[in-house]
mmCIF file of C-alpha atoms and ligand atoms in Angstrom:
data_model
loop_
_atom_site.group_PDB
_atom_site.id
_atom_site.type_symbol
_atom_site.label_atom_id
_atom_site.label_comp_id
_atom_site.label_asym_id
_atom_site.label_seq_id
_atom_site.Cartn_x
_atom_site.Cartn_y
_atom_site.Cartn_z
ATOM 1 C CA MET Z 1 0.000 0.000 0.000
ATOM 2 C CA GLU Z 2 1.357 3.402 -0.946
ATOM 3 C CA THR Z 3 1.763 6.035 1.742
ATOM 4 C CA ILE Z 4 -0.587 9.002 1.574
ATOM 5 C CA TYR Z 5 1.476 11.981 2.691
ATOM 6 C CA LEU Z 6 0.158 14.936 4.645
ATOM 7 C CA ALA Z 7 1.753 17.384 2.233
ATOM 8 C CA GLN Z 8 3.410 17.100 -1.149
ATOM 9 C CA PRO Z 9 4.726 19.800 -3.501
ATOM 10 C CA ASP Z 10 3.040 19.899 -6.898
ATOM 11 C CA ILE Z 11 5.886 20.212 -9.425
ATOM 12 C CA GLY Z 12 5.342 19.831 -13.147
ATOM 13 C CA GLU Z 13 7.200 20.289 -16.405
ATOM 14 C CA GLN Z 14 6.620 24.063 -16.300
ATOM 15 C CA GLU Z 15 8.429 24.401 -12.961
ATOM 16 C CA ARG Z 16 11.317 22.212 -14.205
ATOM 17 C CA GLN Z 17 11.685 24.251 -17.382
ATOM 18 C CA ALA Z 18 11.495 27.563 -15.522
ATOM 19 C CA VAL Z 19 14.372 26.560 -13.240
ATOM 20 C CA LEU Z 20 16.456 25.292 -16.175
ATOM 21 C CA ASP Z 21 15.871 28.578 -18.021
ATOM 22 C CA VAL Z 22 17.216 30.524 -15.034
ATOM 23 C CA LEU Z 23 20.257 28.250 -14.809
ATOM 24 C CA ASP Z 24 20.896 28.853 -18.507
ATOM 25 C CA SER Z 25 20.480 32.628 -18.073
ATOM 26 C CA GLY Z 26 23.419 32.788 -15.666
ATOM 27 C CA ILE Z 27 21.511 35.147 -13.322
ATOM 28 C CA LEU Z 28 20.950 33.003 -10.251
ATOM 29 C CA ALA Z 29 20.617 35.528 -7.439
ATOM 30 C CA SER Z 30 18.090 38.363 -7.285
ATOM 31 C CA GLY Z 31 17.420 39.519 -10.849
ATOM 32 C CA PRO Z 32 14.637 39.954 -13.413
ATOM 33 C CA LYS Z 33 12.663 36.889 -12.306
ATOM 34 C CA VAL Z 34 12.425 38.263 -8.773
ATOM 35 C CA ARG Z 35 11.080 41.584 -10.123
ATOM 36 C CA GLU Z 36 8.575 39.750 -12.347
ATOM 37 C CA PHE Z 37 7.402 37.530 -9.498
ATOM 38 C CA GLU Z 38 6.995 40.534 -7.179
ATOM 39 C CA GLN Z 39 4.917 42.390 -9.746
ATOM 40 C CA LYS Z 40 2.678 39.401 -10.494
ATOM 41 C CA PHE Z 41 2.229 38.543 -6.822
ATOM 42 C CA ALA Z 42 1.268 42.151 -5.990
ATOM 43 C CA GLU Z 43 -1.289 42.138 -8.820
ATOM 44 C CA TYR Z 44 -2.699 38.821 -7.624
ATOM 45 C CA CYS Z 45 -3.109 40.095 -4.057
ATOM 46 C CA ASP Z 46 -4.459 43.431 -5.269
ATOM 47 C CA VAL Z 47 -1.800 45.530 -3.513
ATOM 48 C CA GLU Z 48 0.716 48.080 -4.782
ATOM 49 C CA HIS Z 49 3.890 46.187 -3.943
ATOM 50 C CA ALA Z 50 5.346 42.814 -3.132
ATOM 51 C CA VAL Z 51 8.874 42.229 -1.835
ATOM 52 C CA ALA Z 52 10.296 38.741 -2.223
ATOM 53 C CA VAL Z 53 12.400 37.553 0.719
ATOM 54 C CA SER Z 54 14.221 34.461 1.922
ATOM 55 C CA SER Z 55 11.387 32.919 4.006
ATOM 56 C CA GLY Z 56 8.040 33.485 5.653
ATOM 57 C CA THR Z 57 9.899 34.023 8.911
ATOM 58 C CA THR Z 58 12.131 36.761 7.476
ATOM 59 C CA ALA Z 59 9.030 38.301 5.864
ATOM 60 C CA LEU Z 60 7.487 38.702 9.340
ATOM 61 C CA HIS Z 61 10.760 39.934 10.844
ATOM 62 C CA ALA Z 62 11.330 42.522 8.092
ATOM 63 C CA ALA Z 63 7.703 43.735 8.197
ATOM 64 C CA LEU Z 64 7.904 44.326 11.959
ATOM 65 C CA LEU Z 65 11.256 46.115 11.679
ATOM 66 C CA GLY Z 66 9.872 48.188 8.816
ATOM 67 C CA LEU Z 67 7.100 49.341 11.154
ATOM 68 C CA ASP Z 68 9.760 50.312 13.737
ATOM 69 C CA VAL Z 69 8.748 47.596 16.182
ATOM 70 C CA GLY Z 70 11.570 47.334 18.702
ATOM 71 C CA ASN Z 71 12.592 47.180 22.314
ATOM 72 C CA GLY Z 72 9.768 48.093 24.687
ATOM 73 C CA ASP Z 73 7.029 47.541 22.105
ATOM 74 C CA LYS Z 74 4.251 44.996 22.497
ATOM 75 C CA VAL Z 75 2.803 43.014 19.606
ATOM 76 C CA LEU Z 76 -0.454 41.146 20.083
ATOM 77 C CA THR Z 77 -0.722 37.746 18.456
ATOM 78 C CA THR Z 78 -2.203 34.257 18.614
ATOM 79 C CA PRO Z 79 -0.965 31.433 20.833
ATOM 80 C CA PHE Z 80 -2.106 28.891 18.215
ATOM 81 C CA SER Z 81 0.233 29.094 15.235
ATOM 82 C CA PHE Z 82 3.621 27.999 13.995
ATOM 83 C CA ILE Z 83 6.268 29.384 16.339
ATOM 84 C CA ALA Z 84 7.749 31.688 13.648
ATOM 85 C CA THR Z 85 4.766 34.018 14.123
ATOM 86 C CA SER Z 86 5.780 35.093 17.594
ATOM 87 C CA ASN Z 87 9.528 34.404 17.245
ATOM 88 C CA SER Z 88 9.579 37.243 14.714
ATOM 89 C CA ILE Z 89 8.398 39.552 17.517
ATOM 90 C CA LEU Z 90 11.203 38.338 19.785
ATOM 91 C CA PHE Z 91 13.757 38.870 16.974
ATOM 92 C CA CYS Z 92 12.837 42.580 17.111
ATOM 93 C CA ASP Z 93 13.439 42.644 20.863
ATOM 94 C CA ALA Z 94 9.738 43.346 21.319
ATOM 95 C CA GLU Z 95 7.278 41.522 23.582
ATOM 96 C CA PRO Z 96 4.537 39.188 22.330
ATOM 97 C CA VAL Z 97 1.165 39.571 24.042
ATOM 98 C CA PHE Z 98 -1.164 36.655 23.414
ATOM 99 C CA ALA Z 99 -4.960 36.633 23.223
ATOM 100 C CA ASP Z 100 -7.056 33.489 23.009
ATOM 101 C CA ILE Z 101 -8.644 32.170 19.813
ATOM 102 C CA ASP Z 102 -12.162 31.487 18.621
ATOM 103 C CA ALA Z 103 -13.008 27.803 19.147
ATOM 104 C CA LYS Z 104 -14.658 27.393 15.742
ATOM 105 C CA THR Z 105 -12.318 29.246 13.376
ATOM 106 C CA PHE Z 106 -9.054 28.708 15.343
ATOM 107 C CA ASN Z 107 -8.219 32.366 14.609
ATOM 108 C CA LEU Z 108 -7.763 35.217 17.105
ATOM 109 C CA ASP Z 109 -11.024 36.200 18.818
ATOM 110 C CA PRO Z 110 -11.585 39.953 18.188
ATOM 111 C CA ASN Z 111 -13.449 40.398 21.497
ATOM 112 C CA LEU Z 112 -10.535 39.030 23.491
ATOM 113 C CA VAL Z 113 -8.131 41.125 21.422
ATOM 114 C CA GLU Z 114 -10.140 44.234 22.284
ATOM 115 C CA ASP Z 115 -9.960 43.348 26.001
ATOM 116 C CA LYS Z 116 -6.156 43.405 25.708
ATOM 117 C CA LEU Z 117 -6.113 46.607 23.648
ATOM 118 C CA LYS Z 118 -8.143 48.335 26.362
ATOM 119 C CA ARG Z 119 -5.652 47.359 29.021
ATOM 120 C CA GLU Z 120 -2.221 47.543 27.363
ATOM 121 C CA LYS Z 121 -0.438 49.804 24.906
ATOM 122 C CA ILE Z 122 -0.027 47.590 21.866
ATOM 123 C CA LYS Z 123 2.002 48.716 18.848
ATOM 124 C CA ALA Z 124 0.876 46.103 16.341
ATOM 125 C CA ILE Z 125 -1.448 43.147 15.925
ATOM 126 C CA MET Z 126 0.002 40.162 14.127
ATOM 127 C CA LEU Z 127 -2.946 38.153 12.809
ATOM 128 C CA VAL Z 128 -2.624 34.627 11.457
ATOM 129 C CA HIS Z 129 -5.085 33.293 8.874
ATOM 130 C CA LEU Z 130 -4.659 29.813 10.249
ATOM 131 C CA TYR Z 131 -4.865 26.751 8.002
ATOM 132 C CA GLY Z 132 -5.913 29.065 5.128
ATOM 133 C CA LEU Z 133 -9.075 30.545 6.709
ATOM 134 C CA PRO Z 134 -9.037 34.364 6.942
ATOM 135 C CA CYS Z 135 -9.532 36.149 10.258
ATOM 136 C CA ASP Z 136 -12.597 38.338 10.877
ATOM 137 C CA MET Z 137 -11.156 41.283 8.945
ATOM 138 C CA ASP Z 138 -14.040 43.702 9.502
ATOM 139 C CA ALA Z 139 -13.533 43.361 13.243
ATOM 140 C CA PHE Z 140 -9.734 43.617 13.125
ATOM 141 C CA SER Z 141 -9.677 46.540 10.686
ATOM 142 C CA PHE Z 142 -12.095 48.347 13.017
ATOM 143 C CA LEU Z 143 -9.968 47.603 16.103
ATOM 144 C CA ALA Z 144 -6.750 48.686 14.376
ATOM 145 C CA LYS Z 145 -8.298 52.079 13.612
ATOM 146 C CA LYS Z 146 -9.996 52.505 16.972
ATOM 147 C CA TYR Z 147 -6.855 51.751 19.000
ATOM 148 C CA ASP Z 148 -4.360 53.136 16.468
ATOM 149 C CA VAL Z 149 -2.355 49.945 16.076
ATOM 150 C CA GLU Z 150 -0.619 48.562 13.008
ATOM 151 C CA LEU Z 151 -2.058 45.415 11.446
ATOM 152 C CA ILE Z 152 0.232 42.722 10.052
ATOM 153 C CA GLU Z 153 -1.231 39.608 8.455
ATOM 154 C CA ASP Z 154 0.738 36.412 8.813
ATOM 155 C CA SER Z 155 -0.670 34.953 5.604
ATOM 156 C CA ALA Z 156 1.890 32.130 5.472
ATOM 157 C CA GLN Z 157 -0.884 29.548 5.055
ATOM 158 C CA ALA Z 158 -3.438 31.686 3.255
ATOM 159 C CA VAL Z 159 -2.277 32.680 -0.214
ATOM 160 C CA GLY Z 160 -5.405 33.213 -2.325
ATOM 161 C CA ALA Z 161 -7.829 33.171 0.632
ATOM 162 C CA THR Z 162 -10.425 35.933 0.661
ATOM 163 C CA TYR Z 163 -12.626 37.677 3.196
ATOM 164 C CA LYS Z 164 -15.704 39.287 1.597
ATOM 165 C CA ASN Z 165 -13.906 39.003 -1.762
ATOM 166 C CA GLN Z 166 -10.782 40.831 -0.556
ATOM 167 C CA MET Z 167 -7.445 39.007 -0.645
ATOM 168 C CA ALA Z 168 -5.657 37.881 2.508
ATOM 169 C CA GLY Z 169 -2.526 39.989 2.818
ATOM 170 C CA SER Z 170 -4.193 43.147 1.495
ATOM 171 C CA PHE Z 171 -5.920 44.374 4.672
ATOM 172 C CA GLY Z 172 -3.027 45.280 6.948
ATOM 173 C CA LYS Z 173 0.057 47.457 6.586
ATOM 174 C CA ALA Z 174 1.841 44.300 5.476
ATOM 175 C CA GLY Z 175 0.988 40.726 4.551
ATOM 176 C CA CYS Z 176 3.642 38.052 5.019
ATOM 177 C CA PHE Z 177 3.604 34.829 3.035
ATOM 178 C CA SER Z 178 5.657 31.646 3.260
ATOM 179 C CA LEU Z 179 6.636 29.901 0.038
ATOM 180 C CA TYR Z 180 8.012 26.872 1.874
ATOM 181 C CA ALA Z 181 8.125 23.595 -0.068
ATOM 182 C CA THR Z 182 4.733 22.325 1.106
ATOM 183 C CA LYS Z 183 2.822 25.607 1.110
ATOM 184 C CA ASN Z 184 -0.102 26.116 -1.330
ATOM 185 C CA LEU Z 185 2.258 28.162 -3.518
ATOM 186 C CA MET Z 186 5.857 27.059 -3.103
ATOM 187 C CA ALA Z 187 9.218 28.324 -4.252
ATOM 188 C CA GLY Z 188 11.300 25.708 -2.457
ATOM 189 C CA GLU Z 189 11.892 27.719 0.709
ATOM 190 C CA ARG Z 190 11.185 31.442 0.389
ATOM 191 C CA GLY Z 191 8.753 34.198 1.396
ATOM 192 C CA ILE Z 192 7.133 37.394 0.167
ATOM 193 C CA ILE Z 193 5.718 40.571 1.728
ATOM 194 C CA THR Z 194 2.738 42.509 0.351
ATOM 195 C CA SER Z 195 1.980 46.144 1.103
ATOM 196 C CA SER Z 196 0.437 49.235 -0.425
ATOM 197 C CA ASP Z 197 2.511 51.589 1.751
ATOM 198 C CA ASP Z 198 5.284 53.101 -0.423
ATOM 199 C CA GLU Z 199 7.425 54.291 2.507
ATOM 200 C CA LEU Z 200 7.213 50.967 4.329
ATOM 201 C CA VAL Z 201 8.190 49.087 1.190
ATOM 202 C CA LYS Z 202 11.190 51.370 0.649
ATOM 203 C CA LYS Z 203 12.347 50.662 4.196
ATOM 204 C CA ILE Z 204 11.807 46.924 3.861
ATOM 205 C CA ARG Z 205 13.716 46.806 0.546
ATOM 206 C CA SER Z 206 16.680 48.421 2.249
ATOM 207 C CA LEU Z 207 16.429 46.289 5.422
ATOM 208 C CA ILE Z 208 16.455 43.003 3.507
ATOM 209 C CA ASN Z 209 19.550 44.111 1.596
ATOM 210 C CA HIS Z 210 22.017 45.135 4.347
ATOM 211 C CA GLY Z 211 20.478 48.553 4.886
ATOM 212 C CA ARG Z 212 21.511 49.589 1.389
ATOM 213 C CA GLN Z 213 20.785 52.969 -0.151
ATOM 214 C CA GLY Z 214 22.171 52.882 -3.674
ATOM 215 C CA HIS Z 215 24.949 50.404 -4.393
ATOM 216 C CA PHE Z 216 27.806 50.938 -1.938
ATOM 217 C CA GLU Z 217 26.156 52.992 0.769
ATOM 218 C CA HIS Z 218 24.584 51.336 3.833
ATOM 219 C CA THR Z 219 22.626 53.695 6.052
ATOM 220 C CA LYS Z 220 21.500 51.258 8.731
ATOM 221 C CA LEU Z 221 22.099 47.761 10.019
ATOM 222 C CA GLY Z 222 20.204 45.398 7.731
ATOM 223 C CA PHE Z 223 20.144 41.761 6.763
ATOM 224 C CA ASN Z 224 20.532 39.501 3.796
ATOM 225 C CA PHE Z 225 16.900 38.381 3.480
ATOM 226 C CA ARG Z 226 17.003 38.485 -0.324
ATOM 227 C CA THR Z 227 15.668 35.755 -2.571
ATOM 228 C CA THR Z 228 16.844 34.219 -5.841
ATOM 229 C CA ASP Z 229 15.762 34.114 -9.466
ATOM 230 C CA ILE Z 230 15.593 30.314 -9.235
ATOM 231 C CA ALA Z 231 12.993 30.562 -6.458
ATOM 232 C CA ALA Z 232 11.144 33.387 -8.219
ATOM 233 C CA ALA Z 233 10.929 31.344 -11.431
ATOM 234 C CA LEU Z 234 9.238 28.561 -9.433
ATOM 235 C CA GLY Z 235 6.974 31.131 -7.798
ATOM 236 C CA ILE Z 236 5.871 32.593 -11.143
ATOM 237 C CA VAL Z 237 4.757 29.192 -12.448
ATOM 238 C CA GLN Z 238 3.100 28.241 -9.160
ATOM 239 C CA LEU Z 239 1.237 31.558 -9.063
ATOM 240 C CA LYS Z 240 -0.170 30.804 -12.509
ATOM 241 C CA ARG Z 241 -1.298 27.395 -11.275
ATOM 242 C CA LEU Z 242 -2.595 28.656 -7.915
ATOM 243 C CA PRO Z 243 -6.285 28.988 -8.940
ATOM 244 C CA GLU Z 244 -6.235 25.348 -10.063
ATOM 245 C CA PHE Z 245 -4.533 24.327 -6.764
ATOM 246 C CA ILE Z 246 -7.163 26.160 -4.710
ATOM 247 C CA ILE Z 247 -10.022 24.512 -6.615
ATOM 248 C CA LYS Z 248 -8.466 21.079 -6.053
ATOM 249 C CA ARG Z 249 -7.898 21.670 -2.329
ATOM 250 C CA ASN Z 250 -11.505 22.876 -1.959
ATOM 251 C CA ALA Z 251 -12.813 19.839 -3.852
ATOM 252 C CA ASN Z 252 -10.830 17.549 -1.536
ATOM 253 C CA ALA Z 253 -12.192 19.404 1.493
ATOM 254 C CA ASP Z 254 -15.757 19.139 0.119
ATOM 255 C CA PHE Z 255 -15.348 15.380 -0.248
ATOM 256 C CA TYR Z 256 -14.185 15.063 3.370
ATOM 257 C CA ASN Z 257 -16.980 17.384 4.570
ATOM 258 C CA GLN Z 258 -19.560 15.287 2.798
ATOM 259 C CA HIS Z 259 -18.394 12.051 4.438
ATOM 260 C CA LEU Z 260 -16.956 13.143 7.769
ATOM 261 C CA SER Z 261 -19.645 15.590 8.863
ATOM 262 C CA LYS Z 262 -21.958 12.599 9.353
ATOM 263 C CA ILE Z 263 -19.633 11.146 11.998
ATOM 264 C CA ASP Z 264 -20.737 12.306 15.428
ATOM 265 C CA TRP Z 265 -17.288 12.259 17.068
ATOM 266 C CA ILE Z 266 -15.748 14.529 14.384
ATOM 267 C CA THR Z 267 -16.141 18.293 13.941
ATOM 268 C CA THR Z 268 -15.320 19.309 10.370
ATOM 269 C CA PRO Z 269 -13.853 22.773 9.553
ATOM 270 C CA TYR Z 270 -16.101 25.783 10.062
ATOM 271 C CA VAL Z 271 -16.175 28.359 7.262
ATOM 272 C CA PRO Z 272 -18.334 31.420 7.988
ATOM 273 C CA ASP Z 273 -20.299 33.053 5.138
ATOM 274 C CA GLY Z 274 -18.172 35.426 3.091
ATOM 275 C CA TYR Z 275 -14.913 33.643 3.919
ATOM 276 C CA HIS Z 276 -13.023 31.686 1.269
ATOM 277 C CA HIS Z 277 -10.831 28.970 2.794
ATOM 278 C CA VAL Z 278 -7.835 27.710 0.792
ATOM 279 C CA TYR Z 279 -7.243 24.618 2.943
ATOM 280 C CA HIS Z 280 -3.525 24.704 3.496
ATOM 281 C CA GLN Z 281 -4.628 22.287 6.189
ATOM 282 C CA TYR Z 282 -7.893 20.403 6.563
ATOM 283 C CA ALA Z 283 -8.232 20.419 10.355
ATOM 284 C CA ILE Z 284 -10.858 18.305 12.078
ATOM 285 C CA ARG Z 285 -11.518 18.199 15.803
ATOM 286 C CA VAL Z 286 -11.945 15.047 17.845
ATOM 287 C CA SER Z 287 -11.938 14.473 21.590
ATOM 288 C CA GLY Z 288 -8.497 14.822 23.180
ATOM 289 C CA SER Z 289 -8.805 11.294 24.579
ATOM 290 C CA ILE Z 290 -8.812 9.735 21.094
ATOM 291 C CA ARG Z 291 -6.778 12.210 19.031
ATOM 292 C CA ASN Z 292 -3.449 10.368 19.186
ATOM 293 C CA LYS Z 293 -5.133 6.986 18.734
ATOM 294 C CA LEU Z 294 -6.736 8.229 15.522
ATOM 295 C CA ILE Z 295 -3.393 9.514 14.198
ATOM 296 C CA LYS Z 296 -1.821 6.150 15.054
ATOM 297 C CA HIS Z 297 -4.663 4.256 13.379
ATOM 298 C CA LEU Z 298 -4.221 6.329 10.213
ATOM 299 C CA ALA Z 299 -0.447 5.765 10.304
ATOM 300 C CA GLU Z 300 -1.080 2.000 10.484
ATOM 301 C CA ASN Z 301 -3.058 2.445 7.273
ATOM 302 C CA GLN Z 302 -0.153 4.322 5.645
ATOM 303 C CA ILE Z 303 -1.949 7.657 5.975
ATOM 304 C CA LYS Z 304 -0.061 10.574 7.466
ATOM 305 C CA ALA Z 305 -2.030 12.937 9.683
ATOM 306 C CA ALA Z 306 -0.708 15.483 12.185
ATOM 307 C CA PRO Z 307 -1.773 17.204 15.414
ATOM 308 C CA THR Z 308 -0.808 20.650 14.067
ATOM 309 C CA TYR Z 309 -0.104 22.322 16.609
ATOM 310 C CA PRO Z 310 0.099 20.099 19.722
ATOM 311 C CA ILE Z 311 1.913 22.691 21.879
ATOM 312 C CA ILE Z 312 0.622 26.268 22.017
ATOM 313 C CA ILE Z 313 3.363 28.872 21.636
ATOM 314 C CA PRO Z 314 3.225 30.242 25.219
ATOM 315 C CA GLU Z 315 3.835 26.671 26.442
ATOM 316 C CA GLN Z 316 6.937 26.067 24.320
ATOM 317 C CA SER Z 317 9.777 25.724 26.832
ATOM 318 C CA PHE Z 318 11.540 29.033 26.194
ATOM 319 C CA TYR Z 319 8.251 30.955 26.249
ATOM 320 C CA GLN Z 320 6.883 29.145 29.311
ATOM 321 C CA GLN Z 321 9.559 30.635 31.566
ATOM 322 C CA LYS Z 322 8.164 34.094 30.859
ATOM 323 C CA GLY Z 323 4.605 33.201 31.992
ATOM 324 C CA TYR Z 324 2.445 34.661 29.248
ATOM 325 C CA GLY Z 325 -0.781 33.370 30.807
ATOM 326 C CA ASP Z 326 -3.388 30.694 30.109
ATOM 327 C CA PHE Z 327 -5.207 30.317 26.820
ATOM 328 C CA ALA Z 328 -7.843 27.671 27.442
ATOM 329 C CA VAL Z 329 -9.469 27.669 23.987
ATOM 330 C CA ALA Z 330 -6.132 27.410 22.169
ATOM 331 C CA LYS Z 331 -4.943 24.757 24.635
ATOM 332 C CA THR Z 332 -8.031 22.602 23.981
ATOM 333 C CA ALA Z 333 -7.594 23.039 20.224
ATOM 334 C CA SER Z 334 -3.975 21.931 20.552
ATOM 335 C CA GLN Z 335 -5.236 18.701 22.161
ATOM 336 C CA GLU Z 336 -8.036 18.016 19.685
ATOM 337 C CA VAL Z 337 -6.975 19.030 16.170
ATOM 338 C CA VAL Z 338 -6.023 16.462 13.539
ATOM 339 C CA CYS Z 339 -4.899 17.657 10.100
ATOM 340 C CA LEU Z 340 -5.699 15.272 7.254
ATOM 341 C CA PRO Z 341 -4.011 15.167 3.822
ATOM 342 C CA VAL Z 342 -5.741 17.708 1.546
ATOM 343 C CA HIS Z 343 -2.991 18.555 -0.964
ATOM 344 C CA THR Z 344 -3.287 18.686 -4.747
ATOM 345 C CA LYS Z 345 -1.513 15.386 -5.457
ATOM 346 C CA LEU Z 346 -4.297 13.313 -3.862
ATOM 347 C CA CYS Z 347 -6.480 11.296 -6.211
ATOM 348 C CA GLN Z 348 -10.056 10.102 -5.617
ATOM 349 C CA LYS Z 349 -8.761 6.717 -4.451
ATOM 350 C CA ASP Z 350 -6.614 8.395 -1.785
ATOM 351 C CA LEU Z 351 -9.550 10.431 -0.487
ATOM 352 C CA VAL Z 352 -11.706 7.305 -0.305
ATOM 353 C CA ARG Z 353 -8.915 5.476 1.532
ATOM 354 C CA VAL Z 354 -8.704 8.254 4.145
ATOM 355 C CA VAL Z 355 -12.479 8.286 4.699
ATOM 356 C CA ASP Z 356 -12.661 4.468 4.836
ATOM 357 C CA ALA Z 357 -9.833 4.309 7.365
ATOM 358 C CA ILE Z 358 -11.628 6.861 9.560
ATOM 359 C CA LEU Z 359 -14.930 4.941 9.260
ATOM 360 C CA ARG Z 360 -13.131 1.797 10.428
ATOM 361 C CA PHE Z 361 -11.762 3.585 13.518
ATOM 362 C CA ASN Z 362 -13.443 2.713 16.778
ATOM 363 C CA PRO Z 363 -13.211 5.793 19.019
HETATM 364 C C1 PLP P 1 1.592 30.619 10.246
HETATM 365 C C2 PLP P 1 3.023 30.586 9.806
HETATM 366 N N1 PLP P 1 3.800 31.663 10.025
HETATM 367 C C3 PLP P 1 5.077 31.701 9.635
HETATM 368 C C4 PLP P 1 5.676 30.626 9.010
HETATM 369 C C5 PLP P 1 7.115 30.692 8.646
HETATM 370 O O1 PLP P 1 7.363 30.522 7.288
HETATM 371 P P1 PLP P 1 8.741 29.898 6.774
HETATM 372 O O2 PLP P 1 8.772 28.469 7.184
HETATM 373 O O3 PLP P 1 8.697 30.096 5.310
HETATM 374 O O4 PLP P 1 9.837 30.687 7.416
HETATM 375 C C6 PLP P 1 4.915 29.488 8.756
HETATM 376 C C7 PLP P 1 5.514 28.321 8.095
HETATM 377 O O5 PLP P 1 5.151 27.210 8.288
HETATM 378 C C8 PLP P 1 3.558 29.459 9.173
HETATM 379 O O6 PLP P 1 2.792 28.371 8.958
#
C-alpha cells in the first residue's frame, strides 16, 4: 500500500523548465525573475507592492522592523500558530502579548483582542489566517483604527484566501507569506511581503539588503533576506497554477466534509459566510482522549495525519519561563486538532482510503 502523505509539492514540467531557463540565463541571485514575481504577486493580491524575501519568517521579521517595532514595544498575536509568528516579535526585541482564539475558526477572537487593547499599549497586531481561513477582517480593521495599532497579516498559510472578496494579505500594513516547499504556492523555501505603503516598502527593501541605499552605501544595520531568481521562477509558475490548486484543495475538502460531517465524534472545519478557505490544512476536531489513537490508526493504514499544533506557543519551553498566561481555547484546540491530507496530489482513491480508514476507527 502506498503512503498518503500529509503534504506534497506539486511540481510539473513548467516548474522544471522555468528553473532550467534561469540556470541557462546565468543570473541566479536576485534579478529579473524576482522583479517579475513581485509584480505578479502584488497584482494577484491586489496591492501596490510585493517584496520577495528568503522565508516566511524573514518576511514577518522585516515587516515588523519596517514598522519600527523594537525594544519596549508589544505586539499582540495568537498562541495557536507555527512558532515563527511570535519568534519574529522576539527577533525585534519586542514583547509578544497573546490573546485566546475562537473555538470554531481557530483564529484570534476579536473580542478578546479588544480586552487586551483596552488594558495595554499595543504597537501592532500580528494576525494569522490559520490553516488558510481568513480572520474576521471587519472586526480587526475596526480595532486597528480605533486603537491606532498597526495590522500585520501572517498569511503564510493563506495565499489566495479571501474575506468578503478581498485578498488575505491586502488588509493590513503588510501581509507576510511563506513559500516553503509544502505551502499552497511554493518556491522551495522562500517568502514574500505585500503592502500598499510606499514608505514601508522602501524601508523593507533596504532592510532586507544590508540597509543599502544605492549600491555601496549602507545607512542602517540590515540583513541579507534576499531571494533568488531560481525561487522566483518557481513562484511565477506556481502563481499561474494557484487557482487550479485552490479549486483542487476545496474539492478535496468538500469530499471530506460530505463524508466526515456525518460522523458524530468529528467536527469538520467551520467556514463562515463570506470567507473563502484555501485549505492549506484540513483540520478536524476530535476528543483529546482519542486524538493520538486516531493519528496512530491512520499511520497504520499508511496515511499521514498530524496534530498541528500540539503545543501552544506560550507553552513552548523558552516561552513558558516568561509566563504569558493561560489560553484555554487554544490549549483545547492543541489537544483536539487532527490535520488530514488535503494537498493537490491526492487522487479520488486516496480520499476514499482516508475516509474508509476513519470509518473503520473505533473511538
Ligand atoms: C503561520 C506561519 N507563520 C510563519 C511561518 C514561517 O514561514 P517559513 O517556514 O517560510 O519561514 C509558517 C511556516 O510554516 C507558518 O505556517
